[in-house]
Protein backbone atom coordinates (compact mmCIF):
# COMPACT_ATOMS: atom_id res chain seq x y z
CA UNK A 1 0.00 0.00 0.00
CA UNK A 2 1.34 3.42 -0.91
CA UNK A 3 2.00 5.71 2.03
CA UNK A 4 2.92 9.37 2.07
CA UNK A 5 4.71 11.18 4.87
CA UNK A 6 2.79 14.25 6.03
CA UNK A 7 4.82 17.08 7.56
CA UNK A 8 3.83 19.55 10.23
CA UNK A 9 4.08 22.40 7.74
CA UNK A 10 1.70 20.68 5.36
CA UNK A 11 -0.86 20.16 8.09
CA UNK A 12 -0.63 23.74 9.32
CA UNK A 13 -1.26 24.98 5.77
CA UNK A 14 -4.16 22.56 5.35
CA UNK A 15 -5.71 23.66 8.63
CA UNK A 16 -5.58 27.31 7.60
CA UNK A 17 -7.31 26.54 4.31
CA UNK A 18 -9.93 24.41 6.06
CA UNK A 19 -11.08 27.44 8.02
CA UNK A 20 -12.68 28.76 4.81
CA UNK A 21 -14.63 25.55 4.32
CA UNK A 22 -18.08 26.81 5.31
CA UNK A 23 -17.98 30.14 3.54
CA UNK A 24 -16.74 33.63 4.33
CA UNK A 25 -13.38 35.25 3.77
CA UNK A 26 -10.17 33.34 4.49
CA UNK A 27 -9.08 33.72 8.08
CA UNK A 28 -6.22 32.58 10.25
CA UNK A 29 -7.08 30.79 13.45
CA UNK A 30 -5.93 32.59 16.54
CA UNK A 31 -4.42 30.87 19.57
CA UNK A 32 -2.44 27.70 19.84
CA UNK A 33 -3.47 24.67 17.80
CA UNK A 34 -1.73 21.35 18.40
CA UNK A 35 0.52 20.41 15.50
CA UNK A 36 0.09 17.09 13.72
CA UNK A 37 2.32 14.64 11.89
CA UNK A 38 1.40 11.30 10.45
CA UNK A 39 1.38 8.96 7.49
CA UNK A 40 -1.30 9.20 4.82
CA UNK A 41 -2.43 5.84 3.49
CA UNK A 42 -3.55 5.22 -0.08
CA UNK A 43 -7.05 6.31 0.93
CA UNK A 44 -7.98 9.38 2.96
CA UNK A 45 -6.93 8.38 6.46
CA UNK A 46 -3.85 9.84 8.11
CA UNK A 47 -2.46 7.59 10.83
CA UNK A 48 -1.14 9.99 13.45
CA UNK A 49 2.38 9.57 14.83
CA UNK A 50 1.29 10.90 18.20
CA UNK A 51 -2.35 10.06 18.92
CA UNK A 52 -4.46 12.72 20.57
CA UNK A 53 -5.65 12.43 24.14
CA UNK A 54 -9.42 12.58 24.27
CA UNK A 55 -10.48 16.07 25.47
CA UNK A 56 -11.77 16.33 29.02
CA UNK A 57 -15.00 17.86 27.76
CA UNK A 58 -18.43 18.14 29.36
CA UNK A 59 -21.08 19.83 27.22
CA UNK A 60 -24.87 19.72 26.78
CA UNK A 61 -26.46 17.07 24.57
CA UNK A 62 -29.59 17.42 22.45
CA UNK A 63 -31.81 16.43 25.37
CA UNK A 64 -30.44 19.28 27.47
CA UNK A 65 -28.42 17.03 29.76
CA UNK A 66 -24.69 17.13 30.58
CA UNK A 67 -22.60 14.82 28.39
CA UNK A 68 -19.08 13.81 29.43
CA UNK A 69 -17.04 12.97 26.34
CA UNK A 70 -14.40 10.87 28.09
CA UNK A 71 -16.81 8.91 30.26
CA UNK A 72 -19.51 8.29 27.67
CA UNK A 73 -17.21 7.25 24.83
CA UNK A 74 -14.78 5.19 26.93
CA UNK A 75 -13.90 1.92 25.24
CA UNK A 76 -16.01 2.68 22.17
CA UNK A 77 -14.97 3.54 18.61
CA UNK A 78 -15.76 7.23 18.21
CA UNK A 79 -15.70 9.81 15.43
CA UNK A 80 -15.61 13.49 16.44
CA UNK A 81 -16.38 16.43 14.15
CA UNK A 82 -16.65 20.16 14.89
CA UNK A 83 -19.12 22.07 12.72
CA UNK A 84 -22.45 23.88 12.75
CA UNK A 85 -25.97 23.24 11.50
CA UNK A 86 -26.23 26.37 9.33
CA UNK A 87 -23.13 25.38 7.36
CA UNK A 88 -24.16 25.41 3.67
CA UNK A 89 -21.90 22.66 2.39
CA UNK A 90 -19.07 20.85 4.18
CA UNK A 91 -20.80 19.98 7.47
CA UNK A 92 -23.94 18.35 6.05
CA UNK A 93 -21.90 16.51 3.41
CA UNK A 94 -19.45 15.17 5.99
CA UNK A 95 -22.17 13.95 8.32
CA UNK A 96 -24.16 12.48 5.44
CA UNK A 97 -21.11 10.56 4.21
CA UNK A 98 -20.54 9.12 7.67
CA UNK A 99 -24.24 8.27 8.05
CA UNK A 100 -24.30 6.32 4.77
CA UNK A 101 -21.09 4.48 5.66
CA UNK A 102 -22.35 3.63 9.15
CA UNK A 103 -25.47 1.99 7.69
CA UNK A 104 -23.22 -0.34 5.69
CA UNK A 105 -21.84 -1.81 8.93
CA UNK A 106 -23.34 -4.92 10.52
CA UNK A 107 -25.97 -3.96 13.09
CA UNK A 108 -23.73 -4.92 16.03
CA UNK A 109 -20.96 -2.64 14.76
CA UNK A 110 -23.41 0.18 14.10
CA UNK A 111 -24.41 0.01 17.75
CA UNK A 112 -20.78 0.19 18.87
CA UNK A 113 -19.81 3.23 16.79
CA UNK A 114 -20.37 6.67 18.30
CA UNK A 115 -20.44 9.74 16.07
CA UNK A 116 -20.15 13.02 17.99
CA UNK A 117 -20.93 16.37 16.36
CA UNK A 118 -19.75 19.36 18.43
CA UNK A 119 -21.17 22.69 17.34
CA UNK A 120 -18.87 25.62 16.61
CA UNK A 121 -21.88 27.97 16.70
CA UNK A 122 -23.43 27.36 20.12
CA UNK A 123 -25.29 30.66 20.15
CA UNK A 124 -27.58 29.45 17.36
CA UNK A 125 -27.23 25.68 17.75
CA UNK A 126 -29.47 25.04 20.73
CA UNK A 127 -30.00 21.47 21.94
CA UNK A 128 -33.37 21.46 20.18
CA UNK A 129 -32.17 22.76 16.80
CA UNK A 130 -29.05 20.62 16.90
CA UNK A 131 -31.09 17.52 17.67
CA UNK A 132 -33.52 18.16 14.82
CA UNK A 133 -30.67 18.65 12.34
CA UNK A 134 -28.80 15.51 13.41
CA UNK A 135 -31.92 13.32 13.39
CA UNK A 136 -32.25 14.11 9.69
CA UNK A 137 -28.71 12.80 9.22
CA UNK A 138 -28.75 9.77 11.55
CA UNK A 139 -30.77 9.49 14.79
CA UNK A 140 -27.83 7.77 16.48
CA UNK A 141 -25.53 10.78 16.10
CA UNK A 142 -24.72 12.67 19.29
CA UNK A 143 -24.89 16.47 19.22
CA UNK A 144 -23.14 18.67 21.78
CA UNK A 145 -23.37 22.38 22.46
CA UNK A 146 -22.22 24.71 25.23
CA UNK A 147 -19.70 27.43 26.01
CA UNK A 148 -17.75 28.48 22.89
CA UNK A 149 -14.44 28.96 24.69
CA UNK A 150 -14.66 25.42 26.07
CA UNK A 151 -15.45 24.03 22.63
CA UNK A 152 -12.62 25.99 21.01
CA UNK A 153 -10.09 24.72 23.57
CA UNK A 154 -11.16 21.11 22.95
CA UNK A 155 -10.93 21.54 19.18
CA UNK A 156 -7.47 23.09 19.37
CA UNK A 157 -6.24 20.20 21.50
CA UNK A 158 -7.10 17.99 18.51
CA UNK A 159 -5.31 20.20 16.00
CA UNK A 160 -8.55 21.77 14.75
CA UNK A 161 -8.85 25.54 14.53
CA UNK A 162 -12.26 27.16 15.01
CA UNK A 163 -13.40 30.76 15.37
CA UNK A 164 -16.46 32.40 16.87
CA UNK A 165 -19.33 32.94 14.45
CA UNK A 166 -19.34 36.34 12.78
CA UNK A 167 -21.75 38.31 10.61
CA UNK A 168 -20.69 38.92 7.01
CA UNK A 169 -21.39 42.08 5.00
CA UNK A 170 -24.47 40.45 3.42
CA UNK A 171 -25.91 39.67 6.85
CA UNK A 172 -25.14 35.96 6.79
CA UNK A 173 -23.55 34.41 9.86
CA UNK A 174 -20.47 32.28 9.26
CA UNK A 175 -18.66 29.95 11.66
CA UNK A 176 -15.11 29.28 10.52
CA UNK A 177 -13.77 25.87 11.48
CA UNK A 178 -11.45 23.09 10.50
CA UNK A 179 -13.14 20.25 8.62
CA UNK A 180 -11.24 17.30 10.08
CA UNK A 181 -12.83 14.17 11.51
CA UNK A 182 -10.85 12.47 14.28
CA UNK A 183 -11.31 8.74 14.92
CA UNK A 184 -10.71 7.43 18.45
CA UNK A 185 -9.73 3.83 19.10
CA UNK A 186 -11.84 1.63 21.40
CA UNK A 187 -8.61 -0.03 22.55
CA UNK A 188 -6.71 3.04 23.72
CA UNK A 189 -9.35 5.83 23.74
CA UNK A 190 -6.84 7.92 21.75
CA UNK A 191 -7.46 9.82 18.54
CA UNK A 192 -5.28 7.96 16.08
CA UNK A 193 -6.79 8.71 12.64
CA UNK A 194 -7.55 11.98 10.87
CA UNK A 195 -9.83 12.50 7.87
CA UNK A 196 -10.11 15.66 5.78
CA UNK A 197 -13.09 17.23 4.03
CA UNK A 198 -12.32 15.36 0.78
CA UNK A 199 -13.06 11.99 2.41
CA UNK A 200 -15.79 10.17 0.49
CA UNK A 201 -18.56 7.75 1.43
CA UNK A 202 -16.48 4.94 -0.05
CA UNK A 203 -13.49 5.93 2.10
CA UNK A 204 -15.53 5.81 5.29
CA UNK A 205 -17.30 2.61 4.22
CA UNK A 206 -13.94 0.93 3.70
CA UNK A 207 -12.40 2.17 6.95
CA UNK A 208 -15.22 2.01 9.51
CA UNK A 209 -15.06 -1.79 10.03
CA UNK A 210 -11.42 -1.39 11.06
CA UNK A 211 -12.09 1.70 13.17
CA UNK A 212 -14.73 -0.25 15.11
CA UNK A 213 -11.98 -2.76 15.97
CA UNK A 214 -9.38 -0.10 16.73
CA UNK A 215 -7.25 -1.08 13.74
CA UNK A 216 -5.40 1.00 11.16
CA UNK A 217 -7.09 1.28 7.75
PDB file of C-alpha atoms in Angstrom:
ATOM      1  CA  UNK A   1       0.000   0.000   0.000  1.00  0.00           C
ATOM      2  CA  UNK A   2       1.340   3.415  -0.906  1.00  0.00           C
ATOM      3  CA  UNK A   3       2.004   5.713   2.029  1.00  0.00           C
ATOM      4  CA  UNK A   4       2.925   9.367   2.072  1.00  0.00           C
ATOM      5  CA  UNK A   5       4.710  11.176   4.867  1.00  0.00           C
ATOM      6  CA  UNK A   6       2.795  14.246   6.030  1.00  0.00           C
ATOM      7  CA  UNK A   7       4.815  17.082   7.556  1.00  0.00           C
ATOM      8  CA  UNK A   8       3.825  19.549  10.228  1.00  0.00           C
ATOM      9  CA  UNK A   9       4.085  22.404   7.737  1.00  0.00           C
ATOM     10  CA  UNK A  10       1.698  20.678   5.356  1.00  0.00           C
ATOM     11  CA  UNK A  11      -0.863  20.163   8.093  1.00  0.00           C
ATOM     12  CA  UNK A  12      -0.629  23.743   9.318  1.00  0.00           C
ATOM     13  CA  UNK A  13      -1.256  24.976   5.775  1.00  0.00           C
ATOM     14  CA  UNK A  14      -4.159  22.562   5.348  1.00  0.00           C
ATOM     15  CA  UNK A  15      -5.715  23.658   8.627  1.00  0.00           C
ATOM     16  CA  UNK A  16      -5.576  27.310   7.603  1.00  0.00           C
ATOM     17  CA  UNK A  17      -7.313  26.535   4.313  1.00  0.00           C
ATOM     18  CA  UNK A  18      -9.932  24.412   6.056  1.00  0.00           C
ATOM     19  CA  UNK A  19     -11.083  27.440   8.016  1.00  0.00           C
ATOM     20  CA  UNK A  20     -12.675  28.761   4.811  1.00  0.00           C
ATOM     21  CA  UNK A  21     -14.626  25.546   4.322  1.00  0.00           C
ATOM     22  CA  UNK A  22     -18.077  26.811   5.308  1.00  0.00           C
ATOM     23  CA  UNK A  23     -17.976  30.140   3.537  1.00  0.00           C
ATOM     24  CA  UNK A  24     -16.745  33.626   4.330  1.00  0.00           C
ATOM     25  CA  UNK A  25     -13.377  35.254   3.770  1.00  0.00           C
ATOM     26  CA  UNK A  26     -10.168  33.337   4.490  1.00  0.00           C
ATOM     27  CA  UNK A  27      -9.076  33.717   8.081  1.00  0.00           C
ATOM     28  CA  UNK A  28      -6.217  32.576  10.254  1.00  0.00           C
ATOM     29  CA  UNK A  29      -7.083  30.793  13.455  1.00  0.00           C
ATOM     30  CA  UNK A  30      -5.926  32.591  16.544  1.00  0.00           C
ATOM     31  CA  UNK A  31      -4.423  30.872  19.569  1.00  0.00           C
ATOM     32  CA  UNK A  32      -2.435  27.698  19.841  1.00  0.00           C
ATOM     33  CA  UNK A  33      -3.470  24.670  17.799  1.00  0.00           C
ATOM     34  CA  UNK A  34      -1.733  21.346  18.398  1.00  0.00           C
ATOM     35  CA  UNK A  35       0.515  20.408  15.497  1.00  0.00           C
ATOM     36  CA  UNK A  36       0.095  17.092  13.724  1.00  0.00           C
ATOM     37  CA  UNK A  37       2.317  14.636  11.891  1.00  0.00           C
ATOM     38  CA  UNK A  38       1.402  11.297  10.446  1.00  0.00           C
ATOM     39  CA  UNK A  39       1.379   8.956   7.485  1.00  0.00           C
ATOM     40  CA  UNK A  40      -1.297   9.199   4.816  1.00  0.00           C
ATOM     41  CA  UNK A  41      -2.427   5.838   3.489  1.00  0.00           C
ATOM     42  CA  UNK A  42      -3.551   5.215  -0.077  1.00  0.00           C
ATOM     43  CA  UNK A  43      -7.050   6.310   0.928  1.00  0.00           C
ATOM     44  CA  UNK A  44      -7.981   9.385   2.960  1.00  0.00           C
ATOM     45  CA  UNK A  45      -6.928   8.383   6.463  1.00  0.00           C
ATOM     46  CA  UNK A  46      -3.855   9.840   8.105  1.00  0.00           C
ATOM     47  CA  UNK A  47      -2.463   7.590  10.831  1.00  0.00           C
ATOM     48  CA  UNK A  48      -1.138   9.988  13.451  1.00  0.00           C
ATOM     49  CA  UNK A  49       2.376   9.568  14.829  1.00  0.00           C
ATOM     50  CA  UNK A  50       1.294  10.897  18.198  1.00  0.00           C
ATOM     51  CA  UNK A  51      -2.348  10.063  18.916  1.00  0.00           C
ATOM     52  CA  UNK A  52      -4.461  12.717  20.574  1.00  0.00           C
ATOM     53  CA  UNK A  53      -5.653  12.432  24.137  1.00  0.00           C
ATOM     54  CA  UNK A  54      -9.423  12.584  24.273  1.00  0.00           C
ATOM     55  CA  UNK A  55     -10.477  16.065  25.473  1.00  0.00           C
ATOM     56  CA  UNK A  56     -11.774  16.332  29.024  1.00  0.00           C
ATOM     57  CA  UNK A  57     -14.997  17.858  27.763  1.00  0.00           C
ATOM     58  CA  UNK A  58     -18.434  18.142  29.364  1.00  0.00           C
ATOM     59  CA  UNK A  59     -21.084  19.828  27.218  1.00  0.00           C
ATOM     60  CA  UNK A  60     -24.870  19.720  26.777  1.00  0.00           C
ATOM     61  CA  UNK A  61     -26.462  17.075  24.568  1.00  0.00           C
ATOM     62  CA  UNK A  62     -29.585  17.421  22.446  1.00  0.00           C
ATOM     63  CA  UNK A  63     -31.814  16.426  25.372  1.00  0.00           C
ATOM     64  CA  UNK A  64     -30.437  19.284  27.465  1.00  0.00           C
ATOM     65  CA  UNK A  65     -28.423  17.025  29.758  1.00  0.00           C
ATOM     66  CA  UNK A  66     -24.687  17.129  30.577  1.00  0.00           C
ATOM     67  CA  UNK A  67     -22.602  14.821  28.394  1.00  0.00           C
ATOM     68  CA  UNK A  68     -19.085  13.810  29.435  1.00  0.00           C
ATOM     69  CA  UNK A  69     -17.037  12.968  26.342  1.00  0.00           C
ATOM     70  CA  UNK A  70     -14.399  10.865  28.087  1.00  0.00           C
ATOM     71  CA  UNK A  71     -16.810   8.908  30.258  1.00  0.00           C
ATOM     72  CA  UNK A  72     -19.505   8.289  27.674  1.00  0.00           C
ATOM     73  CA  UNK A  73     -17.209   7.250  24.834  1.00  0.00           C
ATOM     74  CA  UNK A  74     -14.783   5.191  26.926  1.00  0.00           C
ATOM     75  CA  UNK A  75     -13.900   1.917  25.240  1.00  0.00           C
ATOM     76  CA  UNK A  76     -16.011   2.684  22.167  1.00  0.00           C
ATOM     77  CA  UNK A  77     -14.969   3.542  18.607  1.00  0.00           C
ATOM     78  CA  UNK A  78     -15.756   7.231  18.214  1.00  0.00           C
ATOM     79  CA  UNK A  79     -15.698   9.812  15.430  1.00  0.00           C
ATOM     80  CA  UNK A  80     -15.613  13.490  16.443  1.00  0.00           C
ATOM     81  CA  UNK A  81     -16.376  16.427  14.153  1.00  0.00           C
ATOM     82  CA  UNK A  82     -16.646  20.156  14.885  1.00  0.00           C
ATOM     83  CA  UNK A  83     -19.121  22.069  12.723  1.00  0.00           C
ATOM     84  CA  UNK A  84     -22.449  23.882  12.753  1.00  0.00           C
ATOM     85  CA  UNK A  85     -25.968  23.239  11.498  1.00  0.00           C
ATOM     86  CA  UNK A  86     -26.231  26.372   9.334  1.00  0.00           C
ATOM     87  CA  UNK A  87     -23.135  25.381   7.356  1.00  0.00           C
ATOM     88  CA  UNK A  88     -24.155  25.406   3.666  1.00  0.00           C
ATOM     89  CA  UNK A  89     -21.903  22.657   2.386  1.00  0.00           C
ATOM     90  CA  UNK A  90     -19.069  20.850   4.177  1.00  0.00           C
ATOM     91  CA  UNK A  91     -20.795  19.977   7.473  1.00  0.00           C
ATOM     92  CA  UNK A  92     -23.942  18.350   6.047  1.00  0.00           C
ATOM     93  CA  UNK A  93     -21.904  16.514   3.412  1.00  0.00           C
ATOM     94  CA  UNK A  94     -19.448  15.167   5.986  1.00  0.00           C
ATOM     95  CA  UNK A  95     -22.173  13.948   8.318  1.00  0.00           C
ATOM     96  CA  UNK A  96     -24.158  12.475   5.436  1.00  0.00           C
ATOM     97  CA  UNK A  97     -21.114  10.559   4.209  1.00  0.00           C
ATOM     98  CA  UNK A  98     -20.537   9.120   7.672  1.00  0.00           C
ATOM     99  CA  UNK A  99     -24.238   8.272   8.047  1.00  0.00           C
ATOM    100  CA  UNK A 100     -24.300   6.322   4.774  1.00  0.00           C
ATOM    101  CA  UNK A 101     -21.087   4.481   5.656  1.00  0.00           C
ATOM    102  CA  UNK A 102     -22.352   3.632   9.147  1.00  0.00           C
ATOM    103  CA  UNK A 103     -25.469   1.989   7.695  1.00  0.00           C
ATOM    104  CA  UNK A 104     -23.218  -0.338   5.688  1.00  0.00           C
ATOM    105  CA  UNK A 105     -21.840  -1.807   8.927  1.00  0.00           C
ATOM    106  CA  UNK A 106     -23.341  -4.922  10.521  1.00  0.00           C
ATOM    107  CA  UNK A 107     -25.971  -3.962  13.093  1.00  0.00           C
ATOM    108  CA  UNK A 108     -23.733  -4.916  16.026  1.00  0.00           C
ATOM    109  CA  UNK A 109     -20.963  -2.644  14.764  1.00  0.00           C
ATOM    110  CA  UNK A 110     -23.415   0.185  14.099  1.00  0.00           C
ATOM    111  CA  UNK A 111     -24.407   0.015  17.747  1.00  0.00           C
ATOM    112  CA  UNK A 112     -20.775   0.191  18.869  1.00  0.00           C
ATOM    113  CA  UNK A 113     -19.807   3.232  16.789  1.00  0.00           C
ATOM    114  CA  UNK A 114     -20.370   6.671  18.296  1.00  0.00           C
ATOM    115  CA  UNK A 115     -20.436   9.738  16.069  1.00  0.00           C
ATOM    116  CA  UNK A 116     -20.154  13.015  17.989  1.00  0.00           C
ATOM    117  CA  UNK A 117     -20.925  16.373  16.363  1.00  0.00           C
ATOM    118  CA  UNK A 118     -19.749  19.358  18.433  1.00  0.00           C
ATOM    119  CA  UNK A 119     -21.172  22.689  17.339  1.00  0.00           C
ATOM    120  CA  UNK A 120     -18.874  25.620  16.607  1.00  0.00           C
ATOM    121  CA  UNK A 121     -21.884  27.971  16.696  1.00  0.00           C
ATOM    122  CA  UNK A 122     -23.429  27.359  20.125  1.00  0.00           C
ATOM    123  CA  UNK A 123     -25.288  30.663  20.152  1.00  0.00           C
ATOM    124  CA  UNK A 124     -27.583  29.455  17.364  1.00  0.00           C
ATOM    125  CA  UNK A 125     -27.233  25.684  17.748  1.00  0.00           C
ATOM    126  CA  UNK A 126     -29.469  25.044  20.733  1.00  0.00           C
ATOM    127  CA  UNK A 127     -29.997  21.472  21.939  1.00  0.00           C
ATOM    128  CA  UNK A 128     -33.367  21.458  20.178  1.00  0.00           C
ATOM    129  CA  UNK A 129     -32.173  22.757  16.802  1.00  0.00           C
ATOM    130  CA  UNK A 130     -29.046  20.621  16.897  1.00  0.00           C
ATOM    131  CA  UNK A 131     -31.093  17.521  17.674  1.00  0.00           C
ATOM    132  CA  UNK A 132     -33.517  18.164  14.822  1.00  0.00           C
ATOM    133  CA  UNK A 133     -30.665  18.651  12.339  1.00  0.00           C
ATOM    134  CA  UNK A 134     -28.803  15.513  13.409  1.00  0.00           C
ATOM    135  CA  UNK A 135     -31.918  13.316  13.393  1.00  0.00           C
ATOM    136  CA  UNK A 136     -32.248  14.114   9.694  1.00  0.00           C
ATOM    137  CA  UNK A 137     -28.710  12.801   9.216  1.00  0.00           C
ATOM    138  CA  UNK A 138     -28.755   9.774  11.546  1.00  0.00           C
ATOM    139  CA  UNK A 139     -30.769   9.493  14.790  1.00  0.00           C
ATOM    140  CA  UNK A 140     -27.831   7.772  16.483  1.00  0.00           C
ATOM    141  CA  UNK A 141     -25.532  10.785  16.099  1.00  0.00           C
ATOM    142  CA  UNK A 142     -24.719  12.671  19.293  1.00  0.00           C
ATOM    143  CA  UNK A 143     -24.893  16.472  19.223  1.00  0.00           C
ATOM    144  CA  UNK A 144     -23.140  18.668  21.780  1.00  0.00           C
ATOM    145  CA  UNK A 145     -23.365  22.383  22.461  1.00  0.00           C
ATOM    146  CA  UNK A 146     -22.217  24.712  25.233  1.00  0.00           C
ATOM    147  CA  UNK A 147     -19.698  27.430  26.008  1.00  0.00           C
ATOM    148  CA  UNK A 148     -17.751  28.481  22.885  1.00  0.00           C
ATOM    149  CA  UNK A 149     -14.436  28.956  24.685  1.00  0.00           C
ATOM    150  CA  UNK A 150     -14.663  25.417  26.074  1.00  0.00           C
ATOM    151  CA  UNK A 151     -15.449  24.025  22.630  1.00  0.00           C
ATOM    152  CA  UNK A 152     -12.615  25.986  21.015  1.00  0.00           C
ATOM    153  CA  UNK A 153     -10.085  24.719  23.571  1.00  0.00           C
ATOM    154  CA  UNK A 154     -11.157  21.114  22.951  1.00  0.00           C
ATOM    155  CA  UNK A 155     -10.934  21.542  19.180  1.00  0.00           C
ATOM    156  CA  UNK A 156      -7.470  23.094  19.372  1.00  0.00           C
ATOM    157  CA  UNK A 157      -6.243  20.200  21.504  1.00  0.00           C
ATOM    158  CA  UNK A 158      -7.100  17.988  18.511  1.00  0.00           C
ATOM    159  CA  UNK A 159      -5.309  20.204  16.000  1.00  0.00           C
ATOM    160  CA  UNK A 160      -8.549  21.775  14.753  1.00  0.00           C
ATOM    161  CA  UNK A 161      -8.853  25.542  14.530  1.00  0.00           C
ATOM    162  CA  UNK A 162     -12.256  27.160  15.011  1.00  0.00           C
ATOM    163  CA  UNK A 163     -13.397  30.763  15.366  1.00  0.00           C
ATOM    164  CA  UNK A 164     -16.463  32.395  16.868  1.00  0.00           C
ATOM    165  CA  UNK A 165     -19.327  32.941  14.447  1.00  0.00           C
ATOM    166  CA  UNK A 166     -19.344  36.336  12.780  1.00  0.00           C
ATOM    167  CA  UNK A 167     -21.753  38.312  10.612  1.00  0.00           C
ATOM    168  CA  UNK A 168     -20.688  38.923   7.008  1.00  0.00           C
ATOM    169  CA  UNK A 169     -21.393  42.080   5.000  1.00  0.00           C
ATOM    170  CA  UNK A 170     -24.467  40.446   3.424  1.00  0.00           C
ATOM    171  CA  UNK A 171     -25.910  39.673   6.849  1.00  0.00           C
ATOM    172  CA  UNK A 172     -25.140  35.956   6.787  1.00  0.00           C
ATOM    173  CA  UNK A 173     -23.550  34.412   9.863  1.00  0.00           C
ATOM    174  CA  UNK A 174     -20.469  32.281   9.257  1.00  0.00           C
ATOM    175  CA  UNK A 175     -18.660  29.951  11.660  1.00  0.00           C
ATOM    176  CA  UNK A 176     -15.107  29.283  10.515  1.00  0.00           C
ATOM    177  CA  UNK A 177     -13.774  25.869  11.480  1.00  0.00           C
ATOM    178  CA  UNK A 178     -11.453  23.088  10.496  1.00  0.00           C
ATOM    179  CA  UNK A 179     -13.140  20.247   8.624  1.00  0.00           C
ATOM    180  CA  UNK A 180     -11.239  17.303  10.085  1.00  0.00           C
ATOM    181  CA  UNK A 181     -12.831  14.172  11.510  1.00  0.00           C
ATOM    182  CA  UNK A 182     -10.847  12.474  14.283  1.00  0.00           C
ATOM    183  CA  UNK A 183     -11.308   8.735  14.923  1.00  0.00           C
ATOM    184  CA  UNK A 184     -10.714   7.430  18.451  1.00  0.00           C
ATOM    185  CA  UNK A 185      -9.726   3.829  19.097  1.00  0.00           C
ATOM    186  CA  UNK A 186     -11.843   1.633  21.397  1.00  0.00           C
ATOM    187  CA  UNK A 187      -8.608  -0.031  22.547  1.00  0.00           C
ATOM    188  CA  UNK A 188      -6.708   3.043  23.725  1.00  0.00           C
ATOM    189  CA  UNK A 189      -9.352   5.827  23.736  1.00  0.00           C
ATOM    190  CA  UNK A 190      -6.840   7.916  21.752  1.00  0.00           C
ATOM    191  CA  UNK A 191      -7.457   9.820  18.538  1.00  0.00           C
ATOM    192  CA  UNK A 192      -5.283   7.956  16.077  1.00  0.00           C
ATOM    193  CA  UNK A 193      -6.786   8.712  12.645  1.00  0.00           C
ATOM    194  CA  UNK A 194      -7.548  11.977  10.867  1.00  0.00           C
ATOM    195  CA  UNK A 195      -9.829  12.497   7.872  1.00  0.00           C
ATOM    196  CA  UNK A 196     -10.109  15.664   5.780  1.00  0.00           C
ATOM    197  CA  UNK A 197     -13.090  17.228   4.034  1.00  0.00           C
ATOM    198  CA  UNK A 198     -12.324  15.357   0.778  1.00  0.00           C
ATOM    199  CA  UNK A 199     -13.063  11.987   2.414  1.00  0.00           C
ATOM    200  CA  UNK A 200     -15.793  10.167   0.486  1.00  0.00           C
ATOM    201  CA  UNK A 201     -18.559   7.749   1.428  1.00  0.00           C
ATOM    202  CA  UNK A 202     -16.485   4.941  -0.049  1.00  0.00           C
ATOM    203  CA  UNK A 203     -13.493   5.931   2.101  1.00  0.00           C
ATOM    204  CA  UNK A 204     -15.532   5.808   5.290  1.00  0.00           C
ATOM    205  CA  UNK A 205     -17.304   2.610   4.218  1.00  0.00           C
ATOM    206  CA  UNK A 206     -13.940   0.926   3.701  1.00  0.00           C
ATOM    207  CA  UNK A 207     -12.402   2.174   6.954  1.00  0.00           C
ATOM    208  CA  UNK A 208     -15.223   2.009   9.508  1.00  0.00           C
ATOM    209  CA  UNK A 209     -15.063  -1.787  10.027  1.00  0.00           C
ATOM    210  CA  UNK A 210     -11.422  -1.395  11.057  1.00  0.00           C
ATOM    211  CA  UNK A 211     -12.087   1.697  13.170  1.00  0.00           C
ATOM    212  CA  UNK A 212     -14.729  -0.253  15.109  1.00  0.00           C
ATOM    213  CA  UNK A 213     -11.983  -2.759  15.965  1.00  0.00           C
ATOM    214  CA  UNK A 214      -9.377  -0.099  16.726  1.00  0.00           C
ATOM    215  CA  UNK A 215      -7.246  -1.085  13.739  1.00  0.00           C
ATOM    216  CA  UNK A 216      -5.399   1.004  11.164  1.00  0.00           C
ATOM    217  CA  UNK A 217      -7.093   1.281   7.751  1.00  0.00           C
TER     218      UNK A 217
END
